[in-house]
């Protein structure tokens, strides 16, 4: 059984968007929902649904996660626990995917999807079930998603006084590609109330990978 090629942006294309959303959440004190720690980028929706992107060297990456409401793919212990047929998320996958999956499952997380990036393209195992990736709601998939998420989560920023953040300010925050300054964050959330310095620091963590 072969692998399925996916139409997803390369990690390098996602970095600025992922970092921008992380900056916003950190500024408002919700840093646990989106962050970079070393070679791992994390996003969760606050309701138990999550996605992690692990950089594994040589331009490769493994992205995995789970949506406990919409992932119909049950892998390993999840299949046993829920009494469902198992979907082999590593069928046909190269060996370098496996250590990341093992590492995450060792923390007792259920995994509903596993995607590998070989430096050129994203691929996954072949199956016909909904794996939950799209329903997790990762903002970094495209600029429009990122903009909408930033607007949604910043509209109550005290520094904006009820106004929406400026589109050009969000564009600049994304375009910084992780090299975010306090001024970038302040331009989005306004002055006062939230911690722009914490937001900029969180975004710069994405430069480590």
mmCIF file of C-alpha atoms in Angstrom:
data_model
loop_
_atom_site.group_PDB
_atom_site.id
_atom_site.type_symbol
_atom_site.label_atom_id
_atom_site.label_comp_id
_atom_site.label_asym_id
_atom_site.label_seq_id
_atom_site.Cartn_x
_atom_site.Cartn_y
_atom_site.Cartn_z
ATOM 1 C CA UNK A 1 0.000 0.000 0.000
ATOM 2 C CA UNK A 2 1.490 3.330 -1.067
ATOM 3 C CA UNK A 3 1.481 6.726 0.569
ATOM 4 C CA UNK A 4 -0.962 9.511 -0.309
ATOM 5 C CA UNK A 5 0.510 12.915 -1.239
ATOM 6 C CA UNK A 6 -1.168 15.874 0.475
ATOM 7 C CA UNK A 7 -1.668 19.458 -0.645
ATOM 8 C CA UNK A 8 -0.267 21.172 2.435
ATOM 9 C CA UNK A 9 2.249 24.005 2.839
ATOM 10 C CA UNK A 10 5.836 23.168 3.689
ATOM 11 C CA UNK A 11 6.884 23.818 7.301
ATOM 12 C CA UNK A 12 8.829 26.874 6.167
ATOM 13 C CA UNK A 13 5.631 28.333 4.715
ATOM 14 C CA UNK A 14 3.746 27.710 7.950
ATOM 15 C CA UNK A 15 6.327 29.151 10.318
ATOM 16 C CA UNK A 16 5.401 32.829 10.077
ATOM 17 C CA UNK A 17 1.696 32.069 10.502
ATOM 18 C CA UNK A 18 2.201 29.641 13.368
ATOM 19 C CA UNK A 19 4.514 32.099 15.113
ATOM 20 C CA UNK A 20 2.066 34.971 14.598
ATOM 21 C CA UNK A 21 -0.766 33.129 16.302
ATOM 22 C CA UNK A 22 1.565 31.991 19.082
ATOM 23 C CA UNK A 23 2.560 35.625 19.631
ATOM 24 C CA UNK A 24 -1.052 36.677 20.016
ATOM 25 C CA UNK A 25 -1.948 33.928 22.478
ATOM 26 C CA UNK A 26 1.177 34.507 24.556
ATOM 27 C CA UNK A 27 0.470 38.235 24.675
ATOM 28 C CA UNK A 28 -2.962 37.605 26.158
ATOM 29 C CA UNK A 29 -1.639 35.000 28.604
ATOM 30 C CA UNK A 30 -2.726 31.843 26.788
ATOM 31 C CA UNK A 31 0.705 30.653 25.723
ATOM 32 C CA UNK A 32 -0.058 26.966 26.314
ATOM 33 C CA UNK A 33 -2.379 26.864 23.306
ATOM 34 C CA UNK A 34 0.228 27.548 20.637
ATOM 35 C CA UNK A 35 4.004 27.522 20.990
ATOM 36 C CA UNK A 36 7.390 26.265 19.833
ATOM 37 C CA UNK A 37 9.646 24.231 22.099
ATOM 38 C CA UNK A 38 12.931 23.400 20.439
ATOM 39 C CA UNK A 39 12.155 21.378 17.322
ATOM 40 C CA UNK A 40 8.420 20.981 18.061
ATOM 41 C CA UNK A 41 5.603 23.356 17.098
ATOM 42 C CA UNK A 42 2.340 22.881 18.994
ATOM 43 C CA UNK A 43 -1.253 23.999 18.518
ATOM 44 C CA UNK A 44 -4.376 22.983 20.372
ATOM 45 C CA UNK A 45 -7.923 24.295 20.385
ATOM 46 C CA UNK A 46 -8.324 24.296 24.164
ATOM 47 C CA UNK A 47 -10.797 21.422 23.976
ATOM 48 C CA UNK A 48 -8.459 18.457 23.751
ATOM 49 C CA UNK A 49 -7.816 18.561 20.001
ATOM 50 C CA UNK A 50 -4.215 19.156 18.971
ATOM 51 C CA UNK A 51 -1.502 19.004 16.336
ATOM 52 C CA UNK A 52 2.289 18.945 16.750
ATOM 53 C CA UNK A 53 4.896 19.435 14.045
ATOM 54 C CA UNK A 54 8.252 17.784 14.824
ATOM 55 C CA UNK A 55 11.316 18.828 12.838
ATOM 56 C CA UNK A 56 13.491 15.721 12.518
ATOM 57 C CA UNK A 57 16.483 17.020 10.558
ATOM 58 C CA UNK A 58 17.549 17.116 6.910
ATOM 59 C CA UNK A 59 14.547 19.289 6.048
ATOM 60 C CA UNK A 60 12.101 16.605 7.134
ATOM 61 C CA UNK A 61 9.194 16.824 9.556
ATOM 62 C CA UNK A 62 6.450 14.710 11.079
ATOM 63 C CA UNK A 63 3.083 16.287 11.897
ATOM 64 C CA UNK A 64 0.643 14.372 14.048
ATOM 65 C CA UNK A 65 -2.303 14.932 16.326
ATOM 66 C CA UNK A 66 -5.881 14.038 17.112
ATOM 67 C CA UNK A 67 -9.398 15.432 17.151
ATOM 68 C CA UNK A 68 -11.297 13.476 19.792
ATOM 69 C CA UNK A 69 -14.615 14.415 18.167
ATOM 70 C CA UNK A 70 -13.890 13.920 14.470
ATOM 71 C CA UNK A 71 -10.901 11.566 14.108
ATOM 72 C CA UNK A 72 -12.361 8.305 12.791
ATOM 73 C CA UNK A 73 -8.915 6.746 12.566
ATOM 74 C CA UNK A 74 -7.997 4.712 15.637
ATOM 75 C CA UNK A 75 -4.362 3.741 15.954
ATOM 76 C CA UNK A 76 -2.668 1.484 18.490
ATOM 77 C CA UNK A 77 -4.080 1.747 22.036
ATOM 78 C CA UNK A 78 -6.969 3.938 20.841
ATOM 79 C CA UNK A 79 -8.382 1.092 18.754
ATOM 80 C CA UNK A 80 -8.304 -1.228 21.759
ATOM 81 C CA UNK A 81 -9.740 1.326 24.173
ATOM 82 C CA UNK A 82 -12.654 2.367 21.956
ATOM 83 C CA UNK A 83 -13.225 -1.089 20.478
ATOM 84 C CA UNK A 84 -12.727 0.146 16.914
ATOM 85 C CA UNK A 85 -10.947 -1.310 13.909
ATOM 86 C CA UNK A 86 -7.383 -0.055 13.781
ATOM 87 C CA UNK A 87 -6.174 2.248 11.024
ATOM 88 C CA UNK A 88 -2.451 1.730 10.467
ATOM 89 C CA UNK A 89 -1.274 5.329 10.264
ATOM 90 C CA UNK A 90 2.261 4.145 9.513
ATOM 91 C CA UNK A 91 1.423 1.734 6.678
ATOM 92 C CA UNK A 92 4.049 2.271 3.983
ATOM 93 C CA UNK A 93 5.745 5.040 5.981
ATOM 94 C CA UNK A 94 9.532 5.385 6.117
ATOM 95 C CA UNK A 95 11.221 4.466 9.377
ATOM 96 C CA UNK A 96 11.977 8.074 10.332
ATOM 97 C CA UNK A 97 8.281 8.718 11.073
ATOM 98 C CA UNK A 98 8.151 6.068 13.778
ATOM 99 C CA UNK A 99 10.283 7.573 16.587
ATOM 100 C CA UNK A 100 8.094 10.680 16.715
ATOM 101 C CA UNK A 101 4.907 8.619 16.921
ATOM 102 C CA UNK A 102 6.390 6.389 19.619
ATOM 103 C CA UNK A 103 7.560 9.424 21.597
ATOM 104 C CA UNK A 104 4.116 11.033 21.560
ATOM 105 C CA UNK A 105 2.225 7.837 22.327
ATOM 106 C CA UNK A 106 4.507 7.247 25.305
ATOM 107 C CA UNK A 107 2.789 10.288 26.876
ATOM 108 C CA UNK A 108 -0.570 8.445 26.605
ATOM 109 C CA UNK A 109 -1.846 10.655 23.795
ATOM 110 C CA UNK A 110 -4.127 9.104 21.186
ATOM 111 C CA UNK A 111 -3.023 9.796 17.611
ATOM 112 C CA UNK A 112 -5.545 10.182 14.788
ATOM 113 C CA UNK A 113 -3.260 11.330 11.976
ATOM 114 C CA UNK A 114 0.419 11.170 11.079
ATOM 115 C CA UNK A 115 1.844 13.113 8.129
ATOM 116 C CA UNK A 116 5.450 13.110 6.973
ATOM 117 C CA UNK A 117 7.296 15.846 5.073
ATOM 118 C CA UNK A 118 10.350 14.565 3.195
ATOM 119 C CA UNK A 119 11.696 17.988 2.308
ATOM 120 C CA UNK A 120 9.508 18.291 -0.765
ATOM 121 C CA UNK A 121 6.010 16.968 -0.045
ATOM 122 C CA UNK A 122 3.658 15.888 2.727
ATOM 123 C CA UNK A 123 2.396 12.304 2.686
ATOM 124 C CA UNK A 124 0.270 10.010 4.831
ATOM 125 C CA UNK A 125 -0.810 6.383 4.874
ATOM 126 C CA UNK A 126 -3.653 5.401 2.568
ATOM 127 C CA UNK A 127 -7.123 5.288 4.169
ATOM 128 C CA UNK A 128 -10.626 6.560 3.396
ATOM 129 C CA UNK A 129 -11.658 7.682 6.869
ATOM 130 C CA UNK A 130 -11.790 11.231 8.233
ATOM 131 C CA UNK A 131 -8.671 11.604 10.354
ATOM 132 C CA UNK A 132 -9.558 14.882 12.088
ATOM 133 C CA UNK A 133 -6.656 16.998 10.850
ATOM 134 C CA UNK A 134 -8.745 19.707 9.215
ATOM 135 C CA UNK A 135 -11.241 19.908 12.074
ATOM 136 C CA UNK A 136 -8.503 20.666 14.610
ATOM 137 C CA UNK A 137 -8.414 24.135 13.025
ATOM 138 C CA UNK A 138 -4.692 24.828 12.683
ATOM 139 C CA UNK A 139 -4.489 28.547 11.751
ATOM 140 C CA UNK A 140 -1.093 28.168 10.040
ATOM 141 C CA UNK A 141 -2.481 26.267 7.041
ATOM 142 C CA UNK A 142 -2.976 29.496 5.103
ATOM 143 C CA UNK A 143 -2.891 33.262 5.546
ATOM 144 C CA UNK A 144 -6.681 33.615 5.547
ATOM 145 C CA UNK A 145 -7.053 31.162 8.441
ATOM 146 C CA UNK A 146 -4.319 32.974 10.339
ATOM 147 C CA UNK A 147 -5.940 36.370 9.813
ATOM 148 C CA UNK A 148 -9.341 35.132 10.959
ATOM 149 C CA UNK A 149 -7.875 33.480 14.048
ATOM 150 C CA UNK A 150 -5.871 36.559 15.006
ATOM 151 C CA UNK A 151 -8.934 38.766 14.612
ATOM 152 C CA UNK A 152 -11.110 36.367 16.612
ATOM 153 C CA UNK A 153 -8.693 36.095 19.508
ATOM 154 C CA UNK A 154 -7.652 39.753 19.646
ATOM 155 C CA UNK A 155 -10.978 41.543 19.297
ATOM 156 C CA UNK A 156 -11.246 41.951 23.080
ATOM 157 C CA UNK A 157 -7.710 43.291 23.499
ATOM 158 C CA UNK A 158 -7.870 46.320 25.845
ATOM 159 C CA UNK A 159 -5.469 48.230 23.624
ATOM 160 C CA UNK A 160 -7.828 48.057 20.657
ATOM 161 C CA UNK A 161 -10.760 49.665 22.425
ATOM 162 C CA UNK A 162 -13.252 47.429 20.649
ATOM 163 C CA UNK A 163 -11.798 47.919 17.178
ATOM 164 C CA UNK A 164 -10.521 45.094 14.982
ATOM 165 C CA UNK A 165 -6.757 44.751 14.525
ATOM 166 C CA UNK A 166 -5.387 46.340 11.360
ATOM 167 C CA UNK A 167 -4.938 43.997 8.409
ATOM 168 C CA UNK A 168 -1.547 45.452 7.548
ATOM 169 C CA UNK A 169 -0.374 44.885 11.125
ATOM 170 C CA UNK A 170 -1.380 41.213 10.958
ATOM 171 C CA UNK A 171 0.363 40.916 7.591
ATOM 172 C CA UNK A 172 3.552 42.349 9.085
ATOM 173 C CA UNK A 173 3.351 40.011 12.094
ATOM 174 C CA UNK A 174 3.127 37.006 9.752
ATOM 175 C CA UNK A 175 5.783 38.332 7.376
ATOM 176 C CA UNK A 176 8.260 38.609 10.268
ATOM 177 C CA UNK A 177 8.487 34.812 9.963
ATOM 178 C CA UNK A 178 9.201 34.314 13.636
ATOM 179 C CA UNK A 179 11.622 37.250 13.968
ATOM 180 C CA UNK A 180 8.887 39.174 15.753
ATOM 181 C CA UNK A 181 9.486 42.330 17.765
ATOM 182 C CA UNK A 182 7.418 43.867 20.513
ATOM 183 C CA UNK A 183 6.426 46.562 18.017
ATOM 184 C CA UNK A 184 4.965 43.938 15.659
ATOM 185 C CA UNK A 185 2.737 42.607 18.420
ATOM 186 C CA UNK A 186 1.751 46.045 19.712
ATOM 187 C CA UNK A 187 0.660 47.048 16.213
ATOM 188 C CA UNK A 188 -1.840 44.176 16.286
ATOM 189 C CA UNK A 189 -3.148 44.367 19.864
ATOM 190 C CA UNK A 190 -2.636 48.031 20.705
ATOM 191 C CA UNK A 191 -0.913 49.449 23.775
ATOM 192 C CA UNK A 192 -1.801 48.436 27.292
ATOM 193 C CA UNK A 193 -3.492 45.463 28.897
ATOM 194 C CA UNK A 194 -1.705 42.591 27.157
ATOM 195 C CA UNK A 195 1.975 41.646 27.173
ATOM 196 C CA UNK A 196 3.479 42.409 23.765
ATOM 197 C CA UNK A 197 6.966 41.453 24.960
ATOM 198 C CA UNK A 198 5.777 37.967 25.920
ATOM 199 C CA UNK A 199 4.139 37.642 22.517
ATOM 200 C CA UNK A 200 7.311 38.574 20.672
ATOM 201 C CA UNK A 201 9.379 36.175 22.777
ATOM 202 C CA UNK A 202 6.980 33.311 22.040
ATOM 203 C CA UNK A 203 7.155 33.970 18.306
ATOM 204 C CA UNK A 204 10.950 34.019 18.288
ATOM 205 C CA UNK A 205 10.999 30.478 19.705
ATOM 206 C CA UNK A 206 9.952 29.333 16.221
ATOM 207 C CA UNK A 207 13.351 30.394 14.909
ATOM 208 C CA UNK A 208 15.054 27.573 16.828
ATOM 209 C CA UNK A 209 13.899 24.953 14.343
#
